[in-house]
Short mmCIF file of C-alpha atoms in Angstrom, two decimals:
data_model
loop_
_atom_site.label_atom_id
_atom_site.label_comp_id
_atom_site.label_asym_id
_atom_site.label_seq_id
_atom_site.Cartn_x
_atom_site.Cartn_y
_atom_site.Cartn_z
CA MET A 9 19.37 -46.84 131.14
CA THR A 10 21.34 -49.58 129.24
CA SER A 11 19.96 -50.97 125.91
CA MET A 12 18.85 -54.22 127.23
CA SER A 13 16.61 -52.39 129.85
CA ARG A 14 15.57 -50.24 127.18
CA ALA A 15 14.61 -52.91 125.07
CA ARG A 16 12.83 -54.53 127.90
CA VAL A 17 10.77 -51.59 128.34
CA ALA A 18 10.07 -50.92 124.53
CA ARG A 19 8.89 -54.46 124.37
CA ARG A 20 6.55 -54.05 127.15
CA ILE A 21 5.04 -50.62 125.74
CA ALA A 22 4.92 -52.39 122.01
CA ALA A 23 3.09 -55.36 123.44
CA GLY A 24 0.50 -53.16 125.24
CA ALA A 25 0.03 -51.37 122.20
CA ALA A 26 -0.80 -54.80 120.30
CA TYR A 27 -2.81 -56.06 122.84
CA GLY A 28 -4.75 -53.03 124.08
CA GLY A 29 -2.88 -52.58 127.08
CA GLY A 30 -2.86 -49.35 129.27
CA GLY A 31 -1.12 -46.52 129.49
CA ILE A 32 2.51 -47.61 130.63
CA GLY A 33 4.32 -44.57 131.96
CA LEU A 34 7.52 -43.29 130.30
CA VAL A 35 8.69 -41.38 133.49
CA GLY A 36 7.11 -40.81 136.81
CA ALA A 37 3.99 -38.74 136.73
CA ALA A 38 5.57 -36.05 139.10
CA ALA A 39 8.39 -35.75 136.93
CA MET A 40 6.76 -35.57 133.86
CA GLY A 41 4.27 -32.58 135.15
CA LEU A 42 7.60 -30.73 135.82
CA LEU A 43 8.79 -31.65 132.26
CA LEU A 44 5.77 -30.55 130.57
CA ALA A 45 5.43 -27.25 132.43
CA GLU A 46 8.99 -26.67 131.50
CA VAL A 47 8.26 -27.40 127.78
CA ARG A 48 5.17 -25.17 127.97
CA LEU A 49 7.47 -22.51 129.18
CA ALA A 50 9.90 -23.38 126.26
CA ARG A 51 7.37 -23.07 123.62
CA ARG A 52 6.28 -19.73 125.04
CA GLN A 53 9.53 -18.54 125.20
CA VAL A 54 10.38 -19.67 121.50
CA GLY A 55 7.05 -18.45 120.33
CA ASN A 56 5.57 -21.49 118.76
CA GLY A 57 2.33 -20.19 118.09
CA THR A 58 -0.90 -21.74 116.96
CA THR A 59 -0.64 -20.63 113.32
CA PRO A 60 2.79 -21.45 112.38
CA HIS A 61 4.57 -20.57 108.92
CA VAL A 62 4.95 -23.89 106.88
CA PRO A 63 6.20 -23.45 103.26
CA GLN A 64 4.20 -25.01 100.55
CA ALA A 65 6.40 -27.74 99.27
CA ASP A 66 3.93 -30.09 97.30
CA GLY A 67 5.08 -30.50 93.70
CA ARG A 68 7.29 -32.32 91.23
CA TYR A 69 10.87 -32.49 91.78
CA GLY A 70 13.59 -33.94 89.26
CA HIS A 71 12.27 -32.64 85.99
CA GLY A 72 15.63 -32.97 84.32
CA TYR A 73 15.08 -36.64 84.73
CA THR A 74 12.74 -38.35 82.24
CA VAL A 75 11.67 -42.18 81.98
CA VAL A 76 9.43 -43.10 78.96
CA GLY A 77 6.62 -44.90 80.08
CA GLU A 78 7.45 -44.44 83.96
CA PRO A 79 5.18 -42.12 85.97
CA PRO A 80 6.94 -40.04 88.85
CA LEU A 81 7.77 -41.61 91.97
CA ARG A 82 5.19 -40.65 94.76
CA LEU A 83 6.56 -39.42 98.06
CA VAL A 84 4.02 -38.62 100.93
CA MET A 85 5.11 -37.02 104.20
CA LEU A 86 3.10 -37.77 107.12
CA GLY A 87 3.58 -36.66 110.92
CA ASP A 88 3.83 -33.36 113.09
CA SER A 89 5.70 -29.97 112.42
CA THR A 90 8.96 -31.90 111.92
CA ALA A 91 7.67 -33.30 108.93
CA ALA A 92 5.62 -30.55 107.69
CA GLY A 93 8.89 -28.19 107.62
CA GLN A 94 8.04 -25.77 110.22
CA GLY A 95 10.80 -23.45 111.31
CA VAL A 96 11.95 -22.65 107.70
CA HIS A 97 11.37 -19.97 105.33
CA ARG A 98 11.65 -21.61 101.75
CA ALA A 99 9.91 -24.88 100.46
CA GLY A 100 13.23 -26.30 99.37
CA GLN A 101 14.38 -26.55 102.72
CA THR A 102 11.71 -28.70 103.89
CA PRO A 103 12.62 -32.30 104.74
CA GLY A 104 9.96 -33.65 102.20
CA ALA A 105 11.68 -31.32 99.35
CA LEU A 106 15.00 -32.28 100.41
CA LEU A 107 13.94 -36.21 100.58
CA ALA A 108 12.12 -35.65 97.07
CA SER A 109 15.24 -33.88 95.34
CA GLY A 110 17.58 -36.57 96.77
CA LEU A 111 15.29 -39.40 95.61
CA ALA A 112 14.94 -37.95 92.05
CA ALA A 113 18.87 -37.66 91.89
CA VAL A 114 19.03 -41.32 93.13
CA ALA A 115 16.35 -42.91 91.04
CA GLU A 116 17.13 -40.74 87.91
CA ARG A 117 13.27 -40.18 87.69
CA PRO A 118 10.83 -37.49 88.64
CA VAL A 119 9.30 -37.44 92.20
CA GLU A 120 5.82 -35.95 93.09
CA LEU A 121 5.82 -34.77 96.84
CA ARG A 122 2.47 -34.45 98.87
CA ASN A 123 2.83 -33.20 102.17
CA VAL A 124 -0.05 -34.09 104.79
CA ALA A 125 1.79 -33.61 107.92
CA LEU A 126 0.16 -30.96 110.78
CA PRO A 127 2.00 -28.96 112.88
CA GLY A 128 1.44 -29.95 116.90
CA ALA A 129 -0.07 -33.34 115.68
CA THR A 130 0.07 -36.36 117.98
CA SER A 131 -0.06 -39.80 116.59
CA ASP A 132 -3.85 -40.11 117.09
CA ASP A 133 -3.99 -37.66 114.00
CA LEU A 134 -2.14 -40.33 111.68
CA ASP A 135 -5.49 -42.08 111.03
CA ARG A 136 -6.83 -38.90 109.38
CA GLN A 137 -3.48 -38.19 107.69
CA VAL A 138 -3.47 -41.87 106.13
CA ALA A 139 -6.93 -41.57 104.97
CA LEU A 140 -5.78 -38.40 103.02
CA THR A 141 -3.02 -40.16 101.69
CA LEU A 142 -4.91 -43.08 100.16
CA SER A 143 -8.04 -41.11 99.10
CA ASP A 144 -7.42 -42.15 95.72
CA PRO A 145 -6.78 -45.79 94.93
CA ALA A 146 -5.06 -44.99 91.52
CA ARG A 147 -2.61 -42.82 93.42
CA VAL A 148 -1.07 -44.79 96.16
CA PRO A 149 2.33 -43.31 97.03
CA ASP A 150 5.31 -45.57 96.29
CA VAL A 151 6.97 -44.60 99.67
CA CYS A 152 5.64 -42.66 102.77
CA VAL A 153 7.96 -40.82 105.38
CA ILE A 154 6.24 -40.48 108.74
CA MET A 155 7.92 -38.25 111.29
CA ILE A 156 6.27 -38.06 114.75
CA GLY A 157 6.42 -38.60 118.55
CA ALA A 158 7.34 -35.27 120.12
CA ASN A 159 4.00 -34.08 121.02
CA ASP A 160 3.01 -37.69 122.31
CA VAL A 161 5.54 -37.01 125.03
CA THR A 162 4.84 -33.23 125.71
CA HIS A 163 1.00 -34.16 125.66
CA ARG A 164 1.31 -37.24 127.98
CA MET A 165 -0.06 -39.32 125.42
CA PRO A 166 0.04 -43.11 126.95
CA ALA A 167 3.03 -44.64 125.05
CA THR A 168 1.06 -47.92 124.06
CA ARG A 169 -1.67 -45.65 122.79
CA SER A 170 0.94 -43.70 120.62
CA VAL A 171 2.55 -46.65 119.23
CA ARG A 172 -0.87 -48.28 118.73
CA HIS A 173 -1.79 -45.62 116.25
CA LEU A 174 1.69 -45.40 114.50
CA SER A 175 1.42 -49.31 114.06
CA SER A 176 -1.93 -49.14 112.54
CA ALA A 177 -0.91 -46.08 110.27
CA VAL A 178 2.13 -48.45 109.07
CA ARG A 179 0.05 -51.29 108.48
CA ARG A 180 -2.48 -49.43 106.31
CA LEU A 181 0.13 -48.16 104.22
CA ARG A 182 1.67 -51.36 103.71
CA THR A 183 -1.38 -52.90 102.87
CA ALA A 184 -2.23 -50.28 100.44
CA GLY A 185 1.33 -51.03 98.95
CA ALA A 186 3.25 -48.16 99.92
CA GLU A 187 6.75 -48.73 101.57
CA VAL A 188 7.02 -47.01 104.95
CA VAL A 189 10.15 -45.10 106.60
CA VAL A 190 9.42 -43.74 110.22
CA GLY A 191 11.67 -41.05 111.75
CA THR A 192 11.18 -41.82 115.38
CA CYS A 193 10.74 -39.54 118.04
CA PRO A 194 13.40 -36.77 118.34
CA ASP A 195 15.33 -35.94 121.17
CA LEU A 196 13.61 -33.48 123.25
CA GLY A 197 16.47 -33.08 125.81
CA THR A 198 18.06 -30.77 122.90
CA ILE A 199 15.48 -28.21 123.48
CA GLU A 200 17.45 -25.15 124.71
CA PRO A 201 15.29 -23.42 126.87
CA VAL A 202 14.15 -26.72 129.00
CA GLN A 203 17.02 -26.85 131.72
CA GLN A 204 18.55 -29.75 133.81
CA PRO A 205 17.55 -31.78 135.59
CA LEU A 206 14.58 -31.98 133.28
CA ARG A 207 16.64 -32.49 130.08
CA TRP A 208 17.81 -36.03 131.16
CA LEU A 209 13.96 -36.96 131.59
CA ALA A 210 12.84 -35.52 128.32
CA ARG A 211 15.72 -37.62 126.77
CA ARG A 212 14.85 -40.79 128.57
CA ALA A 213 11.37 -40.39 127.56
CA SER A 214 12.09 -39.79 123.79
CA ARG A 215 14.29 -42.58 123.60
CA GLN A 216 11.90 -44.83 125.21
CA LEU A 217 9.02 -44.03 122.81
CA ALA A 218 11.59 -44.11 119.91
CA ALA A 219 12.40 -47.64 120.53
CA ALA A 220 8.83 -48.46 121.49
CA GLN A 221 7.85 -46.96 117.70
CA THR A 222 10.72 -49.10 116.11
CA ILE A 223 9.26 -52.26 117.38
CA GLY A 224 5.75 -51.33 116.55
CA ALA A 225 6.89 -50.21 112.90
CA VAL A 226 9.10 -53.05 111.92
CA GLU A 227 6.52 -55.66 113.16
CA GLN A 228 4.05 -53.89 110.51
CA GLY A 229 6.54 -54.14 107.70
CA GLY A 230 7.81 -50.36 108.07
CA ARG A 231 11.69 -49.40 108.45
CA THR A 232 12.71 -46.79 110.85
CA VAL A 233 15.49 -44.24 111.27
CA SER A 234 16.46 -43.13 114.63
CA LEU A 235 16.02 -38.99 114.42
CA GLY A 236 16.54 -38.08 118.02
CA ASP A 237 20.16 -39.30 118.63
CA LEU A 238 20.98 -37.98 115.09
CA LEU A 239 20.02 -34.66 115.64
CA GLY A 240 20.63 -34.60 119.64
CA PRO A 241 24.22 -34.49 119.75
CA GLU A 242 24.64 -32.01 116.76
CA PHE A 243 21.76 -29.79 118.02
CA GLU A 244 23.71 -29.42 121.50
CA ALA A 245 26.97 -28.88 119.75
CA ASN A 246 25.70 -26.42 117.22
CA PRO A 247 22.70 -24.84 118.70
CA ARG A 248 22.92 -21.61 116.61
CA GLU A 249 23.32 -23.41 113.44
CA LEU A 250 21.07 -26.32 113.71
CA PHE A 251 18.11 -24.88 115.46
CA GLY A 252 15.73 -22.59 113.40
CA PRO A 253 14.86 -18.92 114.75
CA ASP A 254 12.39 -20.07 117.22
CA ASN A 255 15.15 -22.55 118.91
CA TYR A 256 12.45 -25.40 118.97
CA HIS A 257 12.26 -26.45 115.49
CA PRO A 258 15.13 -27.35 113.21
CA SER A 259 16.75 -24.84 110.85
CA ALA A 260 17.35 -25.60 107.16
CA GLU A 261 20.84 -27.11 108.38
CA GLY A 262 18.96 -29.05 110.77
CA TYR A 263 16.35 -30.41 108.27
CA ALA A 264 19.10 -31.30 105.79
CA THR A 265 20.71 -33.22 108.53
CA ALA A 266 17.77 -35.31 109.02
CA ALA A 267 17.24 -35.84 105.44
CA MET A 268 20.63 -36.79 104.66
CA ALA A 269 19.95 -39.62 107.34
CA VAL A 270 16.74 -40.64 106.14
CA LEU A 271 17.21 -40.81 102.29
CA PRO A 272 19.52 -43.95 102.24
CA THR A 273 16.65 -45.92 104.01
CA VAL A 274 13.74 -44.21 101.46
CA CYS A 275 16.22 -45.39 98.62
CA ALA A 276 16.62 -49.11 100.20
CA ALA A 277 13.26 -49.25 100.71
CA LEU A 278 12.50 -48.89 96.93
CA SER A 279 15.56 -51.20 96.00
CA LEU A 280 17.34 -48.24 94.67
CA TRP A 281 20.34 -48.70 97.01
CA PRO A 282 23.30 -50.98 95.77
CA ALA A 283 22.62 -54.17 96.96
CA ASP A 284 25.72 -54.75 98.81
CA GLU A 285 24.80 -52.08 101.04
CA ASP A 286 22.07 -54.25 102.31
CA ARG A 287 24.45 -56.74 103.68
CA PRO A 288 25.54 -55.99 107.24
CA ASP A 289 29.06 -54.68 107.83
CA ALA A 290 30.27 -56.15 110.96
CA SER A 291 33.16 -53.58 111.17
CA ARG A 292 29.98 -50.91 111.22
CA ARG A 293 28.44 -52.85 114.07
CA GLU A 294 25.49 -53.97 111.96
CA GLY A 295 23.78 -57.21 112.04
CA PHE A 296 20.79 -59.30 112.72
CA LEU A 297 19.38 -58.81 116.47
CA PRO A 298 15.80 -59.49 118.00
CA VAL A 299 13.67 -56.65 117.12
CA ALA A 300 13.41 -55.09 120.73
CA ARG A 301 17.18 -55.43 121.03
CA ALA A 302 17.75 -53.56 117.69
CA ALA A 303 15.21 -50.84 118.41
CA ALA A 304 17.03 -50.07 121.83
CA GLU A 305 20.55 -49.98 119.88
CA ALA A 306 18.81 -47.60 117.07
CA ALA A 307 17.25 -45.39 119.99
CA SER A 308 20.77 -44.92 121.29
CA GLU A 309 22.81 -44.11 118.09
CA ALA A 310 22.71 -41.26 115.38
CA GLY A 311 20.75 -42.18 112.39
CA THR A 312 20.67 -46.13 112.74
CA GLU A 313 18.03 -47.95 110.49
CA VAL A 314 16.06 -51.16 111.41
CA ALA A 315 14.03 -53.10 108.81
CA ALA A 316 12.33 -56.41 109.34
CA ALA A 317 14.41 -59.58 108.87
CA LEU A 318 13.35 -62.94 110.18
CA PRO A 319 9.70 -63.26 111.46
CA THR A 320 10.66 -65.81 114.07
CA GLY A 321 13.78 -66.41 116.56
CA PRO A 322 14.74 -67.84 119.65
CA THR A 323 13.30 -64.75 121.57
CA GLY A 324 10.67 -63.43 118.75
CA PRO A 325 11.04 -61.51 115.35
CA TRP A 326 14.40 -60.39 114.41
CA ALA A 327 15.30 -57.31 112.60
CA LEU A 328 18.58 -55.95 110.45
CA LEU A 329 20.26 -52.89 112.12
CA LYS A 330 22.02 -50.68 109.62
CA ARG A 331 24.17 -47.61 109.83
CA ARG A 332 23.97 -46.49 106.35
CA ARG A 333 26.39 -43.84 104.98
CA ARG A 334 24.47 -40.69 104.61
CA ARG A 335 23.78 -39.10 101.23
CA ARG A 336 23.87 -35.17 100.99
CA VAL A 337 20.90 -34.06 99.48
CA ARG A 338 20.69 -30.23 98.05
CA ALA A 339 17.76 -27.91 98.52
CA THR A 340 15.70 -27.32 95.33
CA GLU A 341 12.20 -25.57 94.67
CA PRO A 342 9.29 -27.51 93.11
CA ALA A 343 7.93 -26.65 89.93
CA PRO A 344 4.36 -24.73 90.01
CA ALA A 345 1.76 -27.16 89.74
CA VAL A 346 0.15 -25.25 86.64
CA ASP A 347 3.32 -25.55 84.95
CA ALA A 348 3.88 -29.28 85.49
CA ALA A 349 0.05 -29.75 84.16
CA GLN A 350 1.07 -27.67 81.11
CA ARG A 351 4.10 -29.57 80.54
CA GLU A 352 2.12 -33.04 80.88
CA ALA A 353 -0.76 -31.68 78.72
CA GLY A 354 2.03 -30.71 75.96
CA SER A 355 4.00 -34.00 76.16
CA SER A 356 0.66 -36.01 75.57
CA SER A 357 -0.30 -33.65 72.46
CA VAL A 358 2.85 -34.46 70.82
#
């Protein structure tokens, strides 16, 4: 499928989501039935159980940085098992911990991480997750990272419904004052136990949803980073290195690869990235495009960022497409919450 035809499909899905349309199919019903059967078999083979182990990574990162009079930055992770960090054993290996550590290093300021993501979640769970995120008006996050979409495809959620829930989540978070970065639907065609010819169907469905997610998120003031095509080729080339023990979820190296791609966009959303990095670089094929075309381009290339640019253009809203240089992040462990509380109590008594 060409980028132009993918853009048309993505725009149609996003329009259906915005105006309450029905379920525009990602692939044919018969083919999707076969794909879902294959994915379910893959899940049984890899042991993706109903009680997955997810390390508890909530806490404060970057304790070596102190800014007088400035509270820690607040980062919240929302989404499914990828956002939660299923597949690794240590808290510091989860994407939330990696992003919190990297953000603290760039900002030279502590970062408080909260993870409300739920393994197995589809996009309709975002309403609950956003409610948890915004439950305390005095602690609105500075930035939220959402990773979701794979379960929408495998559970046959209509793409319009999926995008509608994501758009609503982005809108609510942005209205509350949080920046939002969405890691779009990963490439299901990289799951090893899923065989051809169904892999290309999974890849096609994933890319169509990722492009539609980009349109929905960007039009609500969020930014997106394509995860599917970032991880896909690397997972295929290095499955033993980049997949975790279950061959279904990323390993520590896989999550680090994703975090390196998302971190620059998180920093840019908080105005922590160098100003010259926000200018499009023609040599890197960056620039301003209609949002649907930018979404289709992003779905086809590794780690591409899309952010809102102009509200109107000849064919509707325009977006800035960026291919930011990845920033390596190091895994660290959060300090225990009790220690953080004691430190705050001690500093306030001085």
